[in-house]
XYZ file of C-alpha atoms in Angstrom:
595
model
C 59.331 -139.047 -15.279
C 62.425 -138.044 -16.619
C 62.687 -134.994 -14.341
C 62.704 -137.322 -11.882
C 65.049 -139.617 -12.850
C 67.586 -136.803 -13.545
C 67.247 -135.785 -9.871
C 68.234 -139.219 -8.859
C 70.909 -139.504 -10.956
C 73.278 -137.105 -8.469
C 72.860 -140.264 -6.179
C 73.129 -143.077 -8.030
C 76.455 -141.519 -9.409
C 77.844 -139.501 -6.142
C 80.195 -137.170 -7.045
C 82.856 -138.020 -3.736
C 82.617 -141.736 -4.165
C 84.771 -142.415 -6.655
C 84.563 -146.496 -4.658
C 80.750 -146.474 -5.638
C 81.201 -145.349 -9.042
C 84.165 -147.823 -9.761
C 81.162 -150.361 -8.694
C 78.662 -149.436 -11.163
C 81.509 -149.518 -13.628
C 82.761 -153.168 -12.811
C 78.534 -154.171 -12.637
C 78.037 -152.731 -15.625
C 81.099 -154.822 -17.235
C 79.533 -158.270 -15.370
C 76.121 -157.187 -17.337
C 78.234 -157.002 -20.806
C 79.794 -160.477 -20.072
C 76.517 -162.104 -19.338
C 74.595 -161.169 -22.051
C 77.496 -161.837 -24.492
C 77.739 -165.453 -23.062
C 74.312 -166.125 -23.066
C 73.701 -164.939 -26.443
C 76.542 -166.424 -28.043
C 77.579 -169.417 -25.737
C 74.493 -171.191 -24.564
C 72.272 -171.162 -27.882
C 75.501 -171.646 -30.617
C 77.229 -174.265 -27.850
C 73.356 -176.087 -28.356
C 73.056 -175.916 -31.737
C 76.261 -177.823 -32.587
C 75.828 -180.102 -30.238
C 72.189 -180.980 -32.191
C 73.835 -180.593 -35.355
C 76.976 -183.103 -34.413
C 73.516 -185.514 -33.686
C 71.991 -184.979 -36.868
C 74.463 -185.808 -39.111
C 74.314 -189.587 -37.540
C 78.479 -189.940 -37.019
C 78.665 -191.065 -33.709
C 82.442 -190.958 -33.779
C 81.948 -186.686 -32.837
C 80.436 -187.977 -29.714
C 82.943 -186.684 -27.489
C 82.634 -183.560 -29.741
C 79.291 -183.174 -28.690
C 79.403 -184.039 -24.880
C 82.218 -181.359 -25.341
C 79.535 -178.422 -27.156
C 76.737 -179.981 -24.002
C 79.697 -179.357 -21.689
C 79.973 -175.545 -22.981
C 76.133 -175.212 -23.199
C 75.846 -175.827 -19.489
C 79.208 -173.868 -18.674
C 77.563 -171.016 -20.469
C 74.588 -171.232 -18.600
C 76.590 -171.273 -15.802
C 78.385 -168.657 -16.639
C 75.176 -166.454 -17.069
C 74.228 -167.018 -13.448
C 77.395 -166.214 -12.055
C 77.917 -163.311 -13.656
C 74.387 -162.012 -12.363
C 74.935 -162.823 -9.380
C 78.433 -161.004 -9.383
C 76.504 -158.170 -10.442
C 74.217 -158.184 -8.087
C 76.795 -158.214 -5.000
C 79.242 -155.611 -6.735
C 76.155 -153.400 -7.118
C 74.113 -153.855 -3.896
C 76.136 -150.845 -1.911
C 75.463 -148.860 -4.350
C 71.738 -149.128 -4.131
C 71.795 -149.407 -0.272
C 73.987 -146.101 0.105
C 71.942 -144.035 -2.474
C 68.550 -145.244 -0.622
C 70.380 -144.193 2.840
C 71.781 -140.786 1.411
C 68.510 -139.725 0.167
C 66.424 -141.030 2.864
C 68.585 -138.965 5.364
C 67.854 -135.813 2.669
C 64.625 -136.237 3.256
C 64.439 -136.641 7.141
C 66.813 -133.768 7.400
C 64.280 -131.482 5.494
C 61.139 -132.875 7.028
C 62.924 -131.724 10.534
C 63.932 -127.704 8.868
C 60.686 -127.156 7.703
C 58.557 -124.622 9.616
C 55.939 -125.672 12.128
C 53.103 -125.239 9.784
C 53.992 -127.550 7.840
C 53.474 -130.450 10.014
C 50.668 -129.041 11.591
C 48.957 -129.289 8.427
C 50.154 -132.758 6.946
C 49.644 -135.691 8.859
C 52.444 -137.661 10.140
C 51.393 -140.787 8.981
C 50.986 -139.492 5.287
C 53.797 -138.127 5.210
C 55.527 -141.611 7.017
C 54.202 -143.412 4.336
C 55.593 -141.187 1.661
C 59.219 -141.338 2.351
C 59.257 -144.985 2.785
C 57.718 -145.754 -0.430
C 59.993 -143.613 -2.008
C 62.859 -144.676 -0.294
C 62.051 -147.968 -0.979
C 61.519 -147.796 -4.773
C 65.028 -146.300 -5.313
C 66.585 -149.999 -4.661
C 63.978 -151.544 -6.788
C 64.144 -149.020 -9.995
C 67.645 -149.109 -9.805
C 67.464 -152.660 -10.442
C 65.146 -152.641 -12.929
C 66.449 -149.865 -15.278
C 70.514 -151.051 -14.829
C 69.786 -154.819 -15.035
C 66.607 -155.471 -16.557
C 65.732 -152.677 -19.308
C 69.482 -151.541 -20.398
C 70.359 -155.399 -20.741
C 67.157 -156.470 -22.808
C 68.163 -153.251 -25.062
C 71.651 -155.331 -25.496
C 70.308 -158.746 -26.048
C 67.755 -157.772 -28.474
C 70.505 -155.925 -30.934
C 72.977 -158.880 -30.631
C 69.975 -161.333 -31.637
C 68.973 -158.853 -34.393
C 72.526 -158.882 -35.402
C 72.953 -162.700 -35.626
C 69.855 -162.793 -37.175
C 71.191 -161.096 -40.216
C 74.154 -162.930 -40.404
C 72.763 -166.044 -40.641
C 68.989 -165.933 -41.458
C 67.195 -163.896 -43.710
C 65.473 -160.628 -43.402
C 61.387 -161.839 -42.621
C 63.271 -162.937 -39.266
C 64.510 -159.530 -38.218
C 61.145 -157.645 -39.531
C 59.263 -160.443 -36.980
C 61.380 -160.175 -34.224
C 61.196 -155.954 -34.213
C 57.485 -155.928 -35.383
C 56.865 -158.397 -32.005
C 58.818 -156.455 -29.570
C 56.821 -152.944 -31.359
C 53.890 -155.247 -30.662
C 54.615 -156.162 -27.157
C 56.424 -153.161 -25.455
C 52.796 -151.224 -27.524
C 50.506 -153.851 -25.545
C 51.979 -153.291 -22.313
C 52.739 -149.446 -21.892
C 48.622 -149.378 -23.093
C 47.503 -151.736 -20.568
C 49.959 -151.248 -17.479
C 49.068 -146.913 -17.991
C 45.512 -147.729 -17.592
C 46.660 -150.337 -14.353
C 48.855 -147.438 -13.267
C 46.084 -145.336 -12.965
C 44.047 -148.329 -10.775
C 47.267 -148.101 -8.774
C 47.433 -144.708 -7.860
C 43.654 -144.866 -6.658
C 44.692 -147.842 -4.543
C 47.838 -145.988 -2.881
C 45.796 -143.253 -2.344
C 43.604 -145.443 -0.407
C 46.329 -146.907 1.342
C 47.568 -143.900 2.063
C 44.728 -142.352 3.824
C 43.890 -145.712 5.802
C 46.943 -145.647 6.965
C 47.112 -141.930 7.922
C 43.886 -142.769 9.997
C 45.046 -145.540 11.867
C 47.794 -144.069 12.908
C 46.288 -140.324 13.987
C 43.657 -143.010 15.830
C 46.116 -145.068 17.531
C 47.984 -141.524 18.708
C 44.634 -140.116 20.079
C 43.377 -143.684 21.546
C 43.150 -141.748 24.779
C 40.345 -139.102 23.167
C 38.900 -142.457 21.755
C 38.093 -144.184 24.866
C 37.055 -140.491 26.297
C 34.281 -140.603 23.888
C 33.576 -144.768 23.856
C 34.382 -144.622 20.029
C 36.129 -147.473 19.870
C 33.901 -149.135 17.512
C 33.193 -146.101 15.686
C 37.055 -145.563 14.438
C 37.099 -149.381 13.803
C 34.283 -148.865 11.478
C 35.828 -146.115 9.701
C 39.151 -148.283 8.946
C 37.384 -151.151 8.219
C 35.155 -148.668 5.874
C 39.055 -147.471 4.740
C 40.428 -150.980 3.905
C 37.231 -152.360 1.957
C 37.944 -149.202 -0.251
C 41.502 -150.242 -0.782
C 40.777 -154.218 -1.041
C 38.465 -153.495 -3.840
C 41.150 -151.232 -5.805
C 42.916 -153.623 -5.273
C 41.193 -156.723 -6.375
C 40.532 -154.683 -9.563
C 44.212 -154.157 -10.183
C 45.539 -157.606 -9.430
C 42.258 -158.901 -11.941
C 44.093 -156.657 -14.610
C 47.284 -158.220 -13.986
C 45.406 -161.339 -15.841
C 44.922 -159.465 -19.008
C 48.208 -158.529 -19.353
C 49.815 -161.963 -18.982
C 47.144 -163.347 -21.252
C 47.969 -160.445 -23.976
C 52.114 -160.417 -23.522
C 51.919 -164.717 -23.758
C 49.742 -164.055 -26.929
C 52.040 -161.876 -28.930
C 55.214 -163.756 -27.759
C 53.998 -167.145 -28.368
C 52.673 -166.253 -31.457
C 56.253 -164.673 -32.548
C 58.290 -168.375 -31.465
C 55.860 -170.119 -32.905
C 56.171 -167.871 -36.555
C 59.911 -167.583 -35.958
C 60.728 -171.621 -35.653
C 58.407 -172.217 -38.690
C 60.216 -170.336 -40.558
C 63.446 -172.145 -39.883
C 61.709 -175.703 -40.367
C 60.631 -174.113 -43.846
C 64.117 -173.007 -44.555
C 65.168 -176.478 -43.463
C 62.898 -178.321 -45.873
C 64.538 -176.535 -48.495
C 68.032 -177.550 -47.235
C 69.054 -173.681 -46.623
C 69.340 -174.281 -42.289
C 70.172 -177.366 -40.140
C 68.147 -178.739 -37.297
C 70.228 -176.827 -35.055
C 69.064 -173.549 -36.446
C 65.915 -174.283 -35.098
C 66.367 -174.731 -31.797
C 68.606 -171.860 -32.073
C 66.580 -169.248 -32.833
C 63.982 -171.573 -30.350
C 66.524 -170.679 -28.042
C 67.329 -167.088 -28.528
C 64.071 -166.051 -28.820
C 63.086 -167.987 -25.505
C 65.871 -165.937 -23.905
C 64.745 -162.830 -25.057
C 61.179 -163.397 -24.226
C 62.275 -164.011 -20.604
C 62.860 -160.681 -19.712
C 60.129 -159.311 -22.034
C 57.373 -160.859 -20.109
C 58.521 -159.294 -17.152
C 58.661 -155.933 -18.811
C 55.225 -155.112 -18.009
C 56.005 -155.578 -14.612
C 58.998 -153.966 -14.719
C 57.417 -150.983 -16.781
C 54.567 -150.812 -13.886
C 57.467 -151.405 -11.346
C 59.642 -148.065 -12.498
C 56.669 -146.060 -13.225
C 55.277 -146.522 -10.055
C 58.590 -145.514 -8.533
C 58.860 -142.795 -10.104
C 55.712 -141.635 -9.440
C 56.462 -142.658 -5.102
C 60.029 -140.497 -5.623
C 58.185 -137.720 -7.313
C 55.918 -137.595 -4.135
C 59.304 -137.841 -2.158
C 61.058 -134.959 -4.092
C 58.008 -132.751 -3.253
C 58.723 -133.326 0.447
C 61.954 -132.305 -0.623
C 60.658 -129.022 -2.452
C 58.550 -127.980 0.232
C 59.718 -125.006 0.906
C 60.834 -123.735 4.573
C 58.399 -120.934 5.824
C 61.430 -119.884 8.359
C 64.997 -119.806 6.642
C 68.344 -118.337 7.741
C 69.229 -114.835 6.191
C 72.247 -115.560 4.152
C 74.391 -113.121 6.499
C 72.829 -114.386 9.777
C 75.370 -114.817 12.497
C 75.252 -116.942 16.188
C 73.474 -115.501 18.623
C 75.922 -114.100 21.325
C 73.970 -113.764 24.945
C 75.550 -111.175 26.984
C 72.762 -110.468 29.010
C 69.711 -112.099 27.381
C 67.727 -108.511 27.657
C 64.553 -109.781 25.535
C 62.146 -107.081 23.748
C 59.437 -107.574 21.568
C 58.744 -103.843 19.279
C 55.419 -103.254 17.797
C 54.961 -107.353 17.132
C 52.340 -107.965 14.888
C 51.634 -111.425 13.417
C 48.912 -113.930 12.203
C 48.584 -117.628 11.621
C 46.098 -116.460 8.358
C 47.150 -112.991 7.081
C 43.356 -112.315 7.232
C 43.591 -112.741 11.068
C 45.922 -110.634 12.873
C 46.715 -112.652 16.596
C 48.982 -109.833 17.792
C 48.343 -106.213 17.260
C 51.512 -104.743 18.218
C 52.839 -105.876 21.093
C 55.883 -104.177 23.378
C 57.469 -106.192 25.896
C 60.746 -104.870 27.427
C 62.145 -108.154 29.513
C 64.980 -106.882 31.280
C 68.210 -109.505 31.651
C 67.398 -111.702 34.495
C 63.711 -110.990 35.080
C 60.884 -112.499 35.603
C 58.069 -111.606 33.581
C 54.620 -113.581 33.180
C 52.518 -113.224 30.879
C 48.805 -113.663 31.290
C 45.499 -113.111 29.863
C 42.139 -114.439 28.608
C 42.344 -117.922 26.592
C 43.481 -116.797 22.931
C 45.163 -113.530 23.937
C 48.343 -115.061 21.730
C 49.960 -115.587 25.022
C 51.543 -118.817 23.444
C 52.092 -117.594 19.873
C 54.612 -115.609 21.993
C 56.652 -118.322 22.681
C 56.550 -119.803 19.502
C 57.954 -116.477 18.280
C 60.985 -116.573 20.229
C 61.621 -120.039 19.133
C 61.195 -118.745 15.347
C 58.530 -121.065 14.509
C 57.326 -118.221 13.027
C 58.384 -115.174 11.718
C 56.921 -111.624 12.888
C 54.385 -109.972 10.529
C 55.383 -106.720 11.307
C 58.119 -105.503 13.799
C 60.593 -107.264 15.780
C 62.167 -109.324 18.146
C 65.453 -108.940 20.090
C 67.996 -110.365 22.178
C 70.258 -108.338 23.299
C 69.488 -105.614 20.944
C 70.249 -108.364 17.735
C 67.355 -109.102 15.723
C 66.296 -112.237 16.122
C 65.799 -112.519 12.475
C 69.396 -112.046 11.542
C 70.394 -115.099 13.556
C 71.417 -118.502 12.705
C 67.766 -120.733 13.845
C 70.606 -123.144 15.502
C 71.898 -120.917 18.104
C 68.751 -118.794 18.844
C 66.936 -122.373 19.963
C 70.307 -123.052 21.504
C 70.395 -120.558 24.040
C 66.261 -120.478 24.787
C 65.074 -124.000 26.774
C 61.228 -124.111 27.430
C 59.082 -125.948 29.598
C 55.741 -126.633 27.473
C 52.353 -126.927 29.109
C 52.131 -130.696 26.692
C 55.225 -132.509 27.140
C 55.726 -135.271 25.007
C 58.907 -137.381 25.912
C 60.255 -140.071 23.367
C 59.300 -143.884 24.199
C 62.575 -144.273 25.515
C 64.630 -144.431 28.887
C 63.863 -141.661 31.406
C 67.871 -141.074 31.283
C 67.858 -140.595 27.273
C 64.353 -138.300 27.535
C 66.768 -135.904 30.562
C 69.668 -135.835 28.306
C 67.811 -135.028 25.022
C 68.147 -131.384 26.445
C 71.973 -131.448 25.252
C 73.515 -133.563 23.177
C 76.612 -135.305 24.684
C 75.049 -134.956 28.362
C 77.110 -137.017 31.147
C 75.620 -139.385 33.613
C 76.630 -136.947 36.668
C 74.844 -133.551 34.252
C 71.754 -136.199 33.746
C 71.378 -137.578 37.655
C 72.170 -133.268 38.929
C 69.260 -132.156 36.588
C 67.094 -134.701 37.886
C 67.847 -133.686 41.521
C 67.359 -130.134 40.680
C 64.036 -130.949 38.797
C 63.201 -133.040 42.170
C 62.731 -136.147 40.276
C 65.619 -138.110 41.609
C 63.996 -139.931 44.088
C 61.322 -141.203 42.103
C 63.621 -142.083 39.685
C 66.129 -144.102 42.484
C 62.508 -145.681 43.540
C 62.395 -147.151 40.093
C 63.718 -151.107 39.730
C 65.518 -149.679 36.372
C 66.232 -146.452 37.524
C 67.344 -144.128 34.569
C 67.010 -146.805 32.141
C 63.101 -147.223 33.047
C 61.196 -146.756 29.840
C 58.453 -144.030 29.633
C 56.322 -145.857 26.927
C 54.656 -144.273 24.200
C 54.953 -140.278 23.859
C 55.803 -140.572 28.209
C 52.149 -142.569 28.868
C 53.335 -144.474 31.466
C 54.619 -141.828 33.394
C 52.253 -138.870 35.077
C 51.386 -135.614 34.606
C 53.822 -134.184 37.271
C 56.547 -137.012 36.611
C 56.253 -135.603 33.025
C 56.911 -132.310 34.048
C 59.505 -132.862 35.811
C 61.604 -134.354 32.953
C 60.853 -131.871 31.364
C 62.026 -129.306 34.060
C 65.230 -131.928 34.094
C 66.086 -131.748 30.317
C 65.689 -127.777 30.461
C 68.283 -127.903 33.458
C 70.647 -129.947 31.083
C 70.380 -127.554 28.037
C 71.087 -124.674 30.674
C 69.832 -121.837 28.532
C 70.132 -118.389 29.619
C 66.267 -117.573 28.595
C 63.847 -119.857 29.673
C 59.818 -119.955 28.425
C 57.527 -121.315 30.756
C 54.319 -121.878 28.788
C 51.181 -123.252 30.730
C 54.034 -125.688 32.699
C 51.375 -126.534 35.473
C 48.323 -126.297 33.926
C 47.118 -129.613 33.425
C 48.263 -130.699 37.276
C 46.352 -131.054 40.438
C 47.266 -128.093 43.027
C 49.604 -130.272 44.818
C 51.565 -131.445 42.107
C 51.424 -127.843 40.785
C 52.457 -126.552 43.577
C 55.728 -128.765 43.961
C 56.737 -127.859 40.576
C 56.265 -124.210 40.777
C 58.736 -124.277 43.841
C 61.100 -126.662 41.532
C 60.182 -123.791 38.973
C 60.940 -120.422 40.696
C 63.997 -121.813 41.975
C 65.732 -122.656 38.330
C 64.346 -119.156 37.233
C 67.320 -117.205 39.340
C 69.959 -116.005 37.182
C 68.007 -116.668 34.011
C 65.707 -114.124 31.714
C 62.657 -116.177 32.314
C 59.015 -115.227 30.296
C 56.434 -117.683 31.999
C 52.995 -117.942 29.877
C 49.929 -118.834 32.204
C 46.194 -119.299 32.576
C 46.241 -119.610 36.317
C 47.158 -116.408 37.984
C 48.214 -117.912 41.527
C 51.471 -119.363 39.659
C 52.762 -115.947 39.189
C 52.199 -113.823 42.191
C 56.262 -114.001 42.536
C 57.384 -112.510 39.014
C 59.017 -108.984 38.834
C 56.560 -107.964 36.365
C 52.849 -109.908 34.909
C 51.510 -108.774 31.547
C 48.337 -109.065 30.813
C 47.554 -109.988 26.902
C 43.850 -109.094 25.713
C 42.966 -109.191 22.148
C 46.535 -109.175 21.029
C 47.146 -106.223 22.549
C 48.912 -105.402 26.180
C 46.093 -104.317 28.747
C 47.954 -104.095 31.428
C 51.477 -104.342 33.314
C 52.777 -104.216 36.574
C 53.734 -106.592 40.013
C 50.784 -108.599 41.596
C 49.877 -105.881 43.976
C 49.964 -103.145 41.051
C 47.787 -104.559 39.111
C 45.493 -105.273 41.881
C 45.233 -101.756 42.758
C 44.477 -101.086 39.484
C 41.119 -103.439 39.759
C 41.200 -103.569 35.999
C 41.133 -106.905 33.679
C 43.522 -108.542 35.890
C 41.886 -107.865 39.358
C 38.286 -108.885 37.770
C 40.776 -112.482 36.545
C 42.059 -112.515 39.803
C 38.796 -112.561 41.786
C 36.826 -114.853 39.044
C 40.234 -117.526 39.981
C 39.760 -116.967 43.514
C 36.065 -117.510 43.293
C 36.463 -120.976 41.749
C 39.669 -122.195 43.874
C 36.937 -121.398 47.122
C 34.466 -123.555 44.997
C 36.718 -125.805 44.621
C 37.851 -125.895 48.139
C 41.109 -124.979 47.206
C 43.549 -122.730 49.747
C 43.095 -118.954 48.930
C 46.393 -117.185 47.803
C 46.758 -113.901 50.037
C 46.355 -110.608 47.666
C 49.422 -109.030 49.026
């Protein structure tokens, strides 16, 4: 716990805001001033006034509407100075929430692919907003509720021994002993109820939401009443944790109301005692009535409060891990920009492995001369895709290397090696946005002219011009309401925005019917001129045109050549070849020419 507030503390007291710290300064001061008016104003300013009544002179009335008049200024006083607080404060919770909410959505995006291929994106949704939104809350709490009580109860304490005697103080300390005793035992054991019942939360929530993303696969397979039984089955877990934690709540109340009632009650008949013996007035009684009240007020919240900041601390420490999680792929401290002269591309003796137990390529050597077209091809799992992935740095090599232009891609900043690749992905996912904001996501600051050119060079402008909103049409969730081969061609449109000089063409028109694919390879082949381009593909008839096809088997390079080379050869890729041909007659398809 304390670990974890000392990593918060670098935000709740930022080092280059010298405006946010002069805040918590002039809060702290409204805190001081409230407390010392409520302990001394309200109860002393009520005592006198019950006193003046007592002692049956009714010419000190004005004296005593004068000590009412001060009791209810002081009371007033007490809310306005909270409520001061609370305003000066407020920017100082909202900005340290904001800072380290953007820490943590900056990291999530800089950590390596595995990463979120192994952590669920609702999970880890969930995570950062609870954490995010306990800061506010345990801020709160631990400035205004626990530091404050601390305060109150050694002014009370101190009165207390000015004017009363010691069985008072010994009550007063032995009750709050008592109390804060009864509640860390009791809200520990609802803490641990608590974490069950976020855990459930947690994991109903991480299945509704990995549902909702695959409803297409769930309607494939008529399961919608299958995944609505298995949230349903998630939720009654949760609603009984928490039924069982809320029925706690009750014996905590019960247990707090005990031990404080019993204290008042002790404490006041104490004072009546003292007063039969002519040793304290009337107004002492309603006195230490009232300072006790006042100090019970925020004890019976403190199990709450407790629960409140433990719990938060326990969503931040969740947060900080996201934080820790370390970055498979990092910079070198010395790496430099990439600087393209000719974007020659060579991969030497690559070896690498998702599991180290499971080697996907067994040293591969590519040599991708600047301005070539090379395909690569192969059997499915060949590692014709971990390729790509590769060149992005999504991973690092096992075992030899990877360069551009004889630099290592290694010793580059990650930044400018992405910078100057674009790709065209065989699944592409567009943001449920415009159709102008998914083109222009390919470089940041993108012009309307750059945006409507790379949509005429993708061949999507006149589907787009067809459109009632034009660019501003909305593509719906992850592009759904688009198709396949509009899909595509954003993508082919963003890539033309980024203008990278190496482009990756990984399955582009795999999932399309021949006639869409068809259209987009001709979009394809003609943005490949002038660029280094690698295109990854299952279907052999999309490649007939590059300078040279490699064909991946095993992890290793089979074979290498031009279309008609490798025919000759009538080795792994003639026997793909004729297998591809075979079905596209099945099919009824048109029969590319062998050349």
């Amino acid at each position: 716990m304390l670990a974890t507030l000392r990593r918060f503390l670098p935000y709740l007291w930022p080092r280059h805001a010298p405006g946010l710290r002069a805040r918590i300064v002039v809060a702290m001061l409204l805190v001081l001033c409230s407390k010392l008016v409520q302990v001394f104003g309200a109860p002393f300013a009520l005592q006198g006034a019950i006193d003046g009544m007592a002692g049956g002179s009714r010419d000190a009335v004005w004296f005593v509407i004068a000590l009412v008049a001060g009791y209810a200024a002081a009371r007033l006083g007490t809310v306005l100075f909270d409520n001061l607080r609370n305003a000066v404060f407020e920017r100082v919770g909202q900005d340290a929430t904001r800072r380290l909410a953007a820490d943590v959505f900056r990291h999530l995006h800089q950590l390596s692919l595995r990463f979120h291929l192994e952590r669920r994106t609702g999970a880890v949704t969930k995570t950062v907003e609870r954490g995010t939104k306990s800061i506010d809350t345990m801020l709160y709490f631990l400035l205004f509720n626990i530091a404050p009580t601390i305060l109150e109860l050694a002014l009370v304490i101190g009165i207390f021994a000015v004017k009363f005697n010691w069985w008072l103080i010994a009550g007063t300390v032995a009750m709050v002993v008592v109390y804060i005793g009864f509640t860390r035992m009791v809200t520990d054991w609802r803490s641990k109820l608590r974490e069950k019942m976020n855990d459930l939360d947690t994991g109903a929530v991480a299945h509704a939401v990995d549902s909702l993303l695959n409803f297409e696969t769930v309607k494939y397979f008529n399961a919608e009443e299958r995944e609505a039984t298995r949230y349903e089955n998630a939720v009654t877990a949760y609603a009984k944790a928490a039924t069982t934690s809320e029925n706690s709540l009750a014996w905590l109340n019960i247990g707090q109301s005990v031990i404080t009632n019993t204290m008042l009650g002790a404490g006041m008949a104490l004072i009546v005692y003292g007063w039969s013996q002519a040793r304290f007035t009337p107004g002492d009684v309603m006195l230490v009535s009232t300072l006790l009240s006042q100090l019970f007020r925020p004890l019976d919240m403190l199990g709450w409060v407790y629960r409140t900041i433990r719990q938060g601390v326990i969503d931040m420490g969740a947060m900080f891990d996201l934080l820790d999680s370390a970055a498979e792929v990092k910079d070198a401290p010395d790496a430099t920009p990439l600087a393209v002269d000719r974007g020659h591309v060579r991969f030497e003796g690559v070896h690498f492995g998702y599991d180290p137990d499971r080697e996907i390529l067994k040293g591969i050597d590519l040599d991708i001369p600047a301005g070539a077209t090379v395909a690569v091809v192969g059997p499915s799992g060949a590692g014709k895709s971990t390729l790509a992935r590769l060149m992005y740095r999504f991973y690092d090599v096992t075992g030899g290397r990877i360069t551009i232009d004889g630099q290592d891609i290694r010793d580059l900043t990650q930044s400018s090696l992405r910078g100057s690749i674009g790709i065209v992905p065989q699944d592409t996912v567009l943001f449920n946005d415009t159709i102008g904001y998914n083109i222009a996501y390919g470089r940041e600051g993108a012009g309307a002219e750059e945006i409507a050119s790379a949509a005429r060079g993708a061949a999507i402008a006149g589907f787009i011009q067809s459109l009632p909103e034009g660019f501003e049409t909305r593509v719906g969730e992850r592009g759904l309401k688009l198709s396949g081969g509009e899909k595509q061609r954003v993508a082919i449109a963003r890539t033309l925005v980024k203008n990278p000089p190496i482009l990756i063409l990984d399955e582009a028109t795999s999932a399309l019917d021949s006639r869409t694919e068809a259209d987009i390879q001709a979009t394809l082949e003609a943005i490949e001129h002038g660029r280094t381009t690698i295109v990854i593909a299952h279907r052999l008839s999309t490649v007939v045109h590059a300078d040279r096809i490699i064909v991946l088997e095993a992890g290793r390079v089979a074979e290498q050549g031009t279309h008609a080379q490798l025919l000759r050869k009538n080795g792994l890729y003639a026997e793909m070849w004729a297998r591809q041909a075979q079905e596209r007659e099945a099919e009824g398809g048109e029969e590319v020419p062998a050349e």
